[in-house]
Amino acid sequence: QRILSEQNLKRRQESTAKYTFDNIVAVSEKFTQLKRFAERVSDTDCTVLIRGESGTGKELFAHSIHNASSRYSKPFLSINCAAIPRDLIGSELFGYMGGAFTGASKTGAKGKFELADGGTLFLDEIAEMPLDMQSVLLRVIEEGSVTRIGGSKPIPVNVRLIAATNQNIEELIEEGRFRLDLFYRLNIISITVPPLREHREDIDILTDFFIERYSGQHGNLVSGTTAEVRTALNNYKWPG
């Protein structure tokens, strides 16, 4: 019983959004406007596509949008489409029936869509999803139900989708590597998170924020930085 309780606790922790808009630190007009827009569209069921270079904070926005929505008390699950082997992404997303494939559990398993029912599913690196899985995802979005691998019964799901990518999807569509119809379904609300080099007014406040945060974590009192350090930070190109 204790083991089951620990498993349930771990499952709840893994299905909880960690960040809110308060965790997104900014003073620049460009970024504060972006935050206001994201907050405004949070409490809808519209699918959101978050675009931006690697490291710009796309996941922070995904978590924050969920926590600012009416689904905040429901599950928030994420899956990195680039990190899961091609032959496993289907079972991860849609689940499978017992014995559906070699190595499958005899009892089967729910996929991320079923686990996120009532809440939000964050599809990170969506551009890396294989084409055959893109067609299945499109069908799930259109029908509002999933069919487990090896199964035949559609299972209704109520999930708000947030997707993210650091790639140019329009180029991938032209190359035949991403479905245009899926892009239309995902790009209902588009949010582009700019790299720090495009909102340099936030460098100083972010510097102070991280100094305070990591000084506390590491038990080292750091009161600030020299003018030389500030100059170096402000002159850096900030890729991603």
Coordinates of C-alpha atoms in Angstrom, one line a residue:
Q1 CA 0.0 0.0 0.0
R2 CA 2.9 2.4 0.8
I3 CA 4.5 1.6 -2.5
L4 CA 1.3 2.4 -4.3
S5 CA 1.0 5.7 -2.5
E6 CA 4.5 6.6 -3.4
Q7 CA 3.8 5.7 -7.1
N8 CA 0.6 7.8 -7.0
L9 CA 2.6 10.8 -5.5
K10 CA 5.3 10.5 -8.2
R11 CA 2.6 10.3 -10.9
R12 CA 1.0 13.5 -9.6
Q13 CA 4.3 15.3 -9.4
E14 CA 5.1 14.3 -13.0
S15 CA 1.7 15.6 -14.2
T16 CA 1.9 19.0 -12.6
A17 CA 2.9 22.3 -14.2
K18 CA 5.8 23.8 -12.2
Y19 CA 5.9 27.3 -13.5
T20 CA 3.5 30.3 -13.6
F21 CA 3.8 33.7 -15.3
D22 CA 5.3 35.0 -12.1
N23 CA 8.4 32.9 -13.0
I24 CA 8.9 34.7 -16.3
V25 CA 11.0 37.7 -15.3
A26 CA 11.0 40.7 -17.7
V27 CA 10.7 44.5 -17.8
S28 CA 11.1 45.1 -21.5
E29 CA 8.0 46.2 -23.4
K30 CA 8.4 43.5 -26.0
F31 CA 8.5 40.6 -23.5
T32 CA 5.9 42.0 -21.1
Q33 CA 3.5 42.4 -24.1
L34 CA 4.1 38.8 -25.0
K35 CA 3.4 37.7 -21.4
R36 CA 0.1 39.7 -21.4
F37 CA -0.9 38.1 -24.6
A38 CA -0.1 34.6 -23.4
E39 CA -2.1 35.3 -20.1
R40 CA -5.0 36.6 -22.1
V41 CA -5.3 33.4 -24.3
S42 CA -4.6 31.0 -21.4
D43 CA -8.1 30.5 -20.3
T44 CA -9.3 29.1 -23.6
D45 CA -9.3 25.6 -25.1
C46 CA -7.5 26.7 -28.2
T47 CA -4.4 24.9 -29.3
V48 CA -1.2 26.9 -28.9
L49 CA 2.0 26.7 -31.0
I50 CA 5.0 28.2 -29.2
R51 CA 7.9 29.0 -31.5
G52 CA 11.4 30.2 -30.8
E53 CA 15.1 29.2 -30.6
S54 CA 16.3 26.6 -28.2
G55 CA 16.6 28.0 -24.7
T56 CA 14.3 31.0 -25.1
G57 CA 11.7 29.7 -22.5
K58 CA 9.1 27.9 -24.5
E59 CA 8.5 25.4 -21.8
L60 CA 8.1 28.1 -19.2
F61 CA 5.2 29.6 -21.3
A62 CA 3.6 26.2 -21.7
H63 CA 3.6 25.5 -18.0
S64 CA 2.4 29.1 -17.3
I65 CA -0.5 28.9 -19.8
H66 CA -1.8 25.7 -18.2
N67 CA -1.6 27.2 -14.7
A68 CA -3.4 30.3 -15.8
S69 CA -6.2 28.3 -17.4
S70 CA -9.3 26.7 -15.9
R71 CA -7.5 23.4 -16.3
Y72 CA -4.9 24.3 -13.7
S73 CA -6.1 21.6 -11.2
K74 CA -6.0 18.9 -13.9
P75 CA -3.0 17.0 -15.2
F76 CA -0.2 18.7 -17.2
L77 CA 1.9 16.2 -19.1
S78 CA 4.7 16.8 -21.5
I79 CA 6.5 14.7 -24.1
N80 CA 9.6 15.5 -26.0
C81 CA 8.9 14.2 -29.5
A82 CA 12.7 14.3 -30.3
A83 CA 13.7 12.2 -27.3
I84 CA 11.5 9.2 -27.8
P85 CA 12.5 6.4 -30.3
R86 CA 10.4 6.4 -33.4
D87 CA 8.9 3.0 -32.7
L88 CA 7.8 4.0 -29.2
I89 CA 6.3 7.4 -29.7
G90 CA 2.9 6.0 -30.7
S91 CA 2.5 3.9 -27.6
E92 CA 3.7 6.8 -25.4
L93 CA 1.1 9.1 -26.9
F94 CA -1.8 6.8 -27.5
G95 CA -1.2 3.9 -25.2
Y96 CA -1.5 0.2 -26.1
M97 CA -3.5 -2.9 -25.4
G98 CA -2.0 -5.9 -23.5
G99 CA 0.4 -7.9 -25.7
A100 CA 0.1 -5.4 -28.6
F101 CA 3.8 -5.8 -29.3
T102 CA 6.9 -7.6 -28.1
G103 CA 7.7 -6.4 -24.6
A104 CA 4.3 -4.8 -24.0
S105 CA 2.7 -5.2 -20.6
K106 CA 0.1 -7.9 -20.4
T107 CA -2.4 -5.4 -18.9
G108 CA -1.7 -2.7 -21.5
A109 CA -1.0 1.0 -20.6
K110 CA -2.6 4.4 -21.0
G111 CA -0.9 6.9 -23.3
K112 CA -0.2 10.6 -22.5
F113 CA -3.5 11.6 -24.0
E114 CA -5.5 9.5 -21.6
L115 CA -3.4 10.5 -18.7
A116 CA -3.8 14.2 -19.5
D117 CA -7.6 13.9 -19.9
G118 CA -9.2 17.1 -18.6
G119 CA -5.9 18.9 -18.6
T120 CA -3.1 19.9 -20.9
L121 CA -0.6 17.9 -23.1
F122 CA 2.6 19.7 -24.1
L123 CA 4.2 18.3 -27.2
D124 CA 7.7 19.7 -27.2
E125 CA 9.9 19.5 -30.4
I126 CA 6.7 18.7 -32.4
A127 CA 8.6 19.1 -35.7
E128 CA 10.5 16.0 -34.9
M129 CA 7.4 13.8 -34.8
P130 CA 7.5 11.1 -37.6
L131 CA 5.0 11.7 -40.5
D132 CA 3.0 8.5 -39.8
M133 CA 2.5 9.7 -36.2
Q134 CA 1.5 13.2 -37.4
S135 CA -1.4 11.7 -39.3
V136 CA -2.5 9.8 -36.2
L137 CA -2.2 13.0 -34.1
L138 CA -4.3 14.9 -36.6
R139 CA -7.0 12.3 -36.4
V140 CA -7.0 12.5 -32.5
I141 CA -7.4 16.3 -32.7
E142 CA -10.2 16.1 -35.2
E143 CA -12.1 13.3 -33.4
G144 CA -11.4 14.0 -29.8
S145 CA -10.6 10.4 -29.1
V146 CA -7.7 8.0 -29.1
T147 CA -7.4 4.3 -30.0
R148 CA -4.7 2.4 -28.3
I149 CA -2.2 0.5 -30.3
G150 CA -3.6 -3.0 -30.8
G151 CA -7.1 -1.8 -29.9
S152 CA -10.2 -1.0 -31.9
K153 CA -12.3 1.0 -29.4
P154 CA -12.0 4.8 -29.5
I155 CA -11.5 6.4 -26.1
P156 CA -12.9 10.0 -25.7
V157 CA -10.3 12.5 -24.4
N158 CA -10.7 16.1 -23.4
V159 CA -7.2 17.5 -23.8
R160 CA -5.8 21.0 -24.5
L161 CA -2.8 20.8 -26.7
I162 CA 0.3 23.1 -26.5
A163 CA 3.1 22.4 -29.0
A164 CA 6.5 23.9 -29.3
T165 CA 9.3 23.9 -31.9
N166 CA 12.6 25.6 -32.6
Q167 CA 12.4 24.8 -36.3
N168 CA 11.0 26.6 -39.3
I169 CA 7.9 24.5 -39.8
E170 CA 7.0 26.3 -43.1
E171 CA 10.3 25.0 -44.6
L172 CA 9.6 21.5 -43.3
I173 CA 6.2 21.6 -44.9
E174 CA 7.8 22.6 -48.3
E175 CA 10.2 19.7 -47.9
G176 CA 7.4 17.3 -47.2
R177 CA 8.5 16.6 -43.6
F178 CA 5.6 18.1 -41.8
R179 CA 1.9 18.0 -42.6
L180 CA 0.2 21.2 -43.6
D181 CA -3.1 20.2 -42.3
L182 CA -1.6 19.4 -38.9
F183 CA 0.2 22.7 -38.8
Y184 CA -3.2 24.5 -39.4
R185 CA -4.7 22.5 -36.4
L186 CA -1.8 23.4 -34.1
N187 CA -1.3 27.0 -35.1
I188 CA -4.6 28.3 -33.8
I189 CA -2.8 30.6 -31.4
S190 CA 0.8 31.4 -32.2
I191 CA 3.4 32.6 -29.7
T192 CA 6.9 33.4 -30.7
V193 CA 9.4 33.7 -27.8
P194 CA 12.3 36.0 -28.8
P195 CA 15.9 35.3 -27.9
L196 CA 17.4 37.5 -25.2
R197 CA 19.5 39.5 -27.8
E198 CA 16.1 40.9 -29.0
H199 CA 15.1 42.1 -25.5
R200 CA 18.4 43.2 -24.0
E201 CA 16.6 45.5 -21.5
D202 CA 15.9 42.3 -19.5
I203 CA 19.6 41.2 -19.1
D204 CA 20.2 43.2 -15.9
I205 CA 17.0 42.1 -14.1
L206 CA 17.6 38.4 -15.2
T207 CA 21.2 38.7 -13.9
D208 CA 20.0 39.9 -10.5
F209 CA 17.3 37.2 -10.4
F210 CA 19.7 34.4 -11.0
I211 CA 22.3 35.7 -8.6
E212 CA 19.7 35.8 -5.9
R213 CA 18.4 32.4 -6.8
Y214 CA 21.6 30.5 -7.1
S215 CA 23.3 32.3 -4.2
G216 CA 20.6 30.9 -1.9
Q217 CA 20.8 27.4 -3.4
H218 CA 24.6 27.1 -3.1
G219 CA 24.9 29.0 0.2
N220 CA 27.3 31.6 -1.2
L221 CA 26.4 35.3 -0.6
V222 CA 26.9 37.2 -3.9
S223 CA 25.8 40.8 -3.7
G224 CA 26.1 41.7 -7.3
T225 CA 28.4 42.0 -10.3
T226 CA 31.1 44.4 -11.5
A227 CA 30.5 46.9 -14.3
E228 CA 32.9 44.8 -16.4
V229 CA 30.7 41.7 -16.0
R230 CA 27.5 43.7 -16.8
T231 CA 29.2 45.0 -20.0
A232 CA 30.2 41.5 -21.0
L233 CA 26.7 40.2 -20.5
N234 CA 25.2 43.1 -22.4
N235 CA 27.6 42.6 -25.3
Y236 CA 27.2 38.8 -25.6
K237 CA 25.3 37.6 -28.7
W238 CA 22.9 35.3 -26.7
P239 CA 22.3 32.5 -29.2
G240 CA 19.0 30.8 -28.1

